């Protein structure tokens, strides 16, 4: 059957109900035709509620009713629509703690928590890093039209030593940066200086001869790499990169000119 995904965190609270349950013509300004909600679209298949922990309490109550009665009532409608939907839900929040804080309904939690699947953080499954690295580098090679890059053994050690607070998303961003910025086909430990500076390992910035760099030069190298990393993470959007770095956009532009970083 159909597989329908809903990102509960990306839809404003005032729109989530019409998105999930649909609406009838005239239910509100702009509702010029009837529209099926995601539950109806997924009838006979699967509905994936991503980031379900960000759903409002009001919407949670209505979702619970649909799960229990298997009937959807569109916004502005007077009758219900029978649906048969398998529901998957995902969240990165601690829902038992959210329940204690009054932010999530315990009855909805127990209704959803039939077969729980816990995905541990990337730092607790380091053996996955090698496979994920091969997968993402192959993906970027196809996207950017070049040969697949590989990591040498020392570089892989650095990746496994890093704590990955952003989990797989952060790993993917790091690998995309390497796929774009590293000129050769092999990624070495020197190409990962921005990770070691952030705490991946004990590798000190060094020059070509292996001698430690002067403090000012090492600081400039770290700052440049950090800015490039932020730009890569935000896919070249300078405004969002400046916000992530906690600096003014004009200040970021000035830093980019100083370090010779070309605007995307």
PDB file of C-alpha atoms in Angstrom, residues 123-256:
ATOM      1  CA  UNK A 123      29.156   7.245  18.894  1.00  0.00           C
ATOM      2  CA  UNK A 124      27.806   3.975  20.338  1.00  0.00           C
ATOM      3  CA  UNK A 125      27.971   2.082  17.024  1.00  0.00           C
ATOM      4  CA  UNK A 126      31.353   3.020  15.606  1.00  0.00           C
ATOM      5  CA  UNK A 127      31.470  -0.080  13.393  1.00  0.00           C
ATOM      6  CA  UNK A 128      28.756   1.548  11.256  1.00  0.00           C
ATOM      7  CA  UNK A 129      30.994   4.497  10.339  1.00  0.00           C
ATOM      8  CA  UNK A 130      32.954   2.561   7.715  1.00  0.00           C
ATOM      9  CA  UNK A 131      29.845   1.389   5.870  1.00  0.00           C
ATOM     10  CA  UNK A 132      28.133   4.752   6.132  1.00  0.00           C
ATOM     11  CA  UNK A 133      31.267   6.459   4.811  1.00  0.00           C
ATOM     12  CA  UNK A 134      31.387   4.204   1.759  1.00  0.00           C
ATOM     13  CA  UNK A 135      27.692   4.740   1.124  1.00  0.00           C
ATOM     14  CA  UNK A 136      27.744   8.538   1.350  1.00  0.00           C
ATOM     15  CA  UNK A 137      30.983   8.996  -0.611  1.00  0.00           C
ATOM     16  CA  UNK A 138      29.524   6.830  -3.373  1.00  0.00           C
ATOM     17  CA  UNK A 139      26.360   8.909  -3.308  1.00  0.00           C
ATOM     18  CA  UNK A 140      28.297  12.185  -3.599  1.00  0.00           C
ATOM     19  CA  UNK A 141      30.488  10.779  -6.383  1.00  0.00           C
ATOM     20  CA  UNK A 142      27.368  10.139  -8.449  1.00  0.00           C
ATOM     21  CA  UNK A 143      25.899  13.525  -7.548  1.00  0.00           C
ATOM     22  CA  UNK A 144      29.015  15.554  -8.398  1.00  0.00           C
ATOM     23  CA  UNK A 145      30.248  13.394 -11.281  1.00  0.00           C
ATOM     24  CA  UNK A 146      33.686  12.331 -10.048  1.00  0.00           C
ATOM     25  CA  UNK A 147      35.378   9.131  -8.897  1.00  0.00           C
ATOM     26  CA  UNK A 148      34.544   7.763  -5.487  1.00  0.00           C
ATOM     27  CA  UNK A 149      36.888   9.118  -2.810  1.00  0.00           C
ATOM     28  CA  UNK A 150      38.254   6.795  -0.144  1.00  0.00           C
ATOM     29  CA  UNK A 151      39.559   7.401   3.382  1.00  0.00           C
ATOM     30  CA  UNK A 152      42.945   6.088   4.460  1.00  0.00           C
ATOM     31  CA  UNK A 153      43.249   4.128   7.709  1.00  0.00           C
ATOM     32  CA  UNK A 154      44.341   7.130   9.798  1.00  0.00           C
ATOM     33  CA  UNK A 155      41.436   9.240   8.581  1.00  0.00           C
ATOM     34  CA  UNK A 156      39.008   6.457   9.460  1.00  0.00           C
ATOM     35  CA  UNK A 157      40.507   6.346  12.958  1.00  0.00           C
ATOM     36  CA  UNK A 158      39.790  10.075  13.323  1.00  0.00           C
ATOM     37  CA  UNK A 159      36.160   9.572  12.266  1.00  0.00           C
ATOM     38  CA  UNK A 160      35.771   6.802  14.812  1.00  0.00           C
ATOM     39  CA  UNK A 161      37.356   8.909  17.548  1.00  0.00           C
ATOM     40  CA  UNK A 162      34.997  11.850  17.040  1.00  0.00           C
ATOM     41  CA  UNK A 163      31.936  12.002  19.324  1.00  0.00           C
ATOM     42  CA  UNK A 164      29.376  12.895  16.553  1.00  0.00           C
ATOM     43  CA  UNK A 165      26.894  15.056  18.471  1.00  0.00           C
ATOM     44  CA  UNK A 166      24.909  15.436  15.234  1.00  0.00           C
ATOM     45  CA  UNK A 167      24.860  11.676  14.571  1.00  0.00           C
ATOM     46  CA  UNK A 168      24.487  10.430  10.972  1.00  0.00           C
ATOM     47  CA  UNK A 169      23.371  13.828   9.653  1.00  0.00           C
ATOM     48  CA  UNK A 170      26.636  15.375  10.845  1.00  0.00           C
ATOM     49  CA  UNK A 171      28.666  12.506   9.357  1.00  0.00           C
ATOM     50  CA  UNK A 172      26.914  13.016   6.022  1.00  0.00           C
ATOM     51  CA  UNK A 173      27.690  16.749   6.061  1.00  0.00           C
ATOM     52  CA  UNK A 174      31.356  16.096   6.890  1.00  0.00           C
ATOM     53  CA  UNK A 175      31.664  13.598   4.045  1.00  0.00           C
ATOM     54  CA  UNK A 176      29.969  15.969   1.602  1.00  0.00           C
ATOM     55  CA  UNK A 177      32.483  18.643   2.557  1.00  0.00           C
ATOM     56  CA  UNK A 178      35.340  16.189   1.943  1.00  0.00           C
ATOM     57  CA  UNK A 179      33.846  15.129  -1.388  1.00  0.00           C
ATOM     58  CA  UNK A 180      33.801  18.769  -2.510  1.00  0.00           C
ATOM     59  CA  UNK A 181      36.948  20.196  -0.936  1.00  0.00           C
ATOM     60  CA  UNK A 182      39.571  17.403  -1.127  1.00  0.00           C
ATOM     61  CA  UNK A 183      41.232  17.553  -4.573  1.00  0.00           C
ATOM     62  CA  UNK A 184      42.593  13.995  -4.659  1.00  0.00           C
ATOM     63  CA  UNK A 185      40.832  10.654  -4.513  1.00  0.00           C
ATOM     64  CA  UNK A 186      42.128   9.737  -1.047  1.00  0.00           C
ATOM     65  CA  UNK A 187      41.125  11.576   2.125  1.00  0.00           C
ATOM     66  CA  UNK A 188      43.863  11.720   4.747  1.00  0.00           C
ATOM     67  CA  UNK A 189      44.032  12.774   8.354  1.00  0.00           C
ATOM     68  CA  UNK A 190      45.211  16.279   7.360  1.00  0.00           C
ATOM     69  CA  UNK A 191      41.912  16.804   5.531  1.00  0.00           C
ATOM     70  CA  UNK A 192      40.096  16.241   8.820  1.00  0.00           C
ATOM     71  CA  UNK A 193      41.809  19.009  10.764  1.00  0.00           C
ATOM     72  CA  UNK A 194      38.472  20.702  11.430  1.00  0.00           C
ATOM     73  CA  UNK A 195      37.316  17.574  13.294  1.00  0.00           C
ATOM     74  CA  UNK A 196      40.492  17.099  15.304  1.00  0.00           C
ATOM     75  CA  UNK A 197      40.341  20.771  16.314  1.00  0.00           C
ATOM     76  CA  UNK A 198      36.789  20.194  17.543  1.00  0.00           C
ATOM     77  CA  UNK A 199      37.915  17.354  19.775  1.00  0.00           C
ATOM     78  CA  UNK A 200      38.135  14.264  17.587  1.00  0.00           C
ATOM     79  CA  UNK A 201      41.590  13.271  18.698  1.00  0.00           C
ATOM     80  CA  UNK A 202      44.947  14.444  19.973  1.00  0.00           C
ATOM     81  CA  UNK A 203      46.418  15.336  16.582  1.00  0.00           C
ATOM     82  CA  UNK A 204      48.060  18.771  16.756  1.00  0.00           C
ATOM     83  CA  UNK A 205      48.084  21.154  13.767  1.00  0.00           C
ATOM     84  CA  UNK A 206      51.391  20.687  11.973  1.00  0.00           C
ATOM     85  CA  UNK A 207      53.192  21.913   8.882  1.00  0.00           C
ATOM     86  CA  UNK A 208      54.397  19.775   5.975  1.00  0.00           C
ATOM     87  CA  UNK A 209      57.495  18.698   7.938  1.00  0.00           C
ATOM     88  CA  UNK A 210      55.349  17.564  10.875  1.00  0.00           C
ATOM     89  CA  UNK A 211      56.421  20.447  13.108  1.00  0.00           C
ATOM     90  CA  UNK A 212      53.738  22.150  15.238  1.00  0.00           C
ATOM     91  CA  UNK A 213      52.369  25.348  13.693  1.00  0.00           C
ATOM     92  CA  UNK A 214      52.705  28.720  15.414  1.00  0.00           C
ATOM     93  CA  UNK A 215      49.680  29.426  17.589  1.00  0.00           C
ATOM     94  CA  UNK A 216      48.299  32.257  15.434  1.00  0.00           C
ATOM     95  CA  UNK A 217      48.616  30.236  12.230  1.00  0.00           C
ATOM     96  CA  UNK A 218      46.984  27.202  13.854  1.00  0.00           C
ATOM     97  CA  UNK A 219      44.151  29.385  15.145  1.00  0.00           C
ATOM     98  CA  UNK A 220      43.582  30.895  11.688  1.00  0.00           C
ATOM     99  CA  UNK A 221      43.567  27.451  10.094  1.00  0.00           C
ATOM    100  CA  UNK A 222      41.008  26.223  12.617  1.00  0.00           C
ATOM    101  CA  UNK A 223      38.816  29.300  12.168  1.00  0.00           C
ATOM    102  CA  UNK A 224      38.870  28.983   8.379  1.00  0.00           C
ATOM    103  CA  UNK A 225      38.013  25.269   8.531  1.00  0.00           C
ATOM    104  CA  UNK A 226      35.270  25.952  11.043  1.00  0.00           C
ATOM    105  CA  UNK A 227      33.655  28.553   8.775  1.00  0.00           C
ATOM    106  CA  UNK A 228      33.895  26.265   5.725  1.00  0.00           C
ATOM    107  CA  UNK A 229      32.326  23.466   7.772  1.00  0.00           C
ATOM    108  CA  UNK A 230      29.431  25.722   8.825  1.00  0.00           C
ATOM    109  CA  UNK A 231      28.851  26.809   5.223  1.00  0.00           C
ATOM    110  CA  UNK A 232      28.878  23.190   4.062  1.00  0.00           C
ATOM    111  CA  UNK A 233      26.423  22.202   6.801  1.00  0.00           C
ATOM    112  CA  UNK A 234      24.058  24.995   5.668  1.00  0.00           C
ATOM    113  CA  UNK A 235      24.572  24.127   1.974  1.00  0.00           C
ATOM    114  CA  UNK A 236      26.168  27.486   1.235  1.00  0.00           C
ATOM    115  CA  UNK A 237      23.484  29.658   2.807  1.00  0.00           C
ATOM    116  CA  UNK A 238      25.511  32.482   4.363  1.00  0.00           C
ATOM    117  CA  UNK A 239      22.660  33.856   6.492  1.00  0.00           C
ATOM    118  CA  UNK A 240      21.966  30.500   8.132  1.00  0.00           C
ATOM    119  CA  UNK A 241      25.703  29.832   8.564  1.00  0.00           C
ATOM    120  CA  UNK A 242      26.118  33.188  10.325  1.00  0.00           C
ATOM    121  CA  UNK A 243      23.183  32.364  12.604  1.00  0.00           C
ATOM    122  CA  UNK A 244      24.647  28.928  13.408  1.00  0.00           C
ATOM    123  CA  UNK A 245      28.037  30.492  14.186  1.00  0.00           C
ATOM    124  CA  UNK A 246      26.469  33.222  16.329  1.00  0.00           C
ATOM    125  CA  UNK A 247      27.952  36.114  14.313  1.00  0.00           C
ATOM    126  CA  UNK A 248      26.577  38.926  12.195  1.00  0.00           C
ATOM    127  CA  UNK A 249      26.305  38.231   8.471  1.00  0.00           C
ATOM    128  CA  UNK A 250      28.624  41.189   7.716  1.00  0.00           C
ATOM    129  CA  UNK A 251      31.204  39.820  10.152  1.00  0.00           C
ATOM    130  CA  UNK A 252      31.071  36.412   8.476  1.00  0.00           C
ATOM    131  CA  UNK A 253      31.575  38.040   5.062  1.00  0.00           C
ATOM    132  CA  UNK A 254      34.606  39.871   6.422  1.00  0.00           C
ATOM    133  CA  UNK A 255      36.070  36.647   7.803  1.00  0.00           C
ATOM    134  CA  UNK A 256      35.447  34.891   4.480  1.00  0.00           C
TER     135      UNK A 256
END
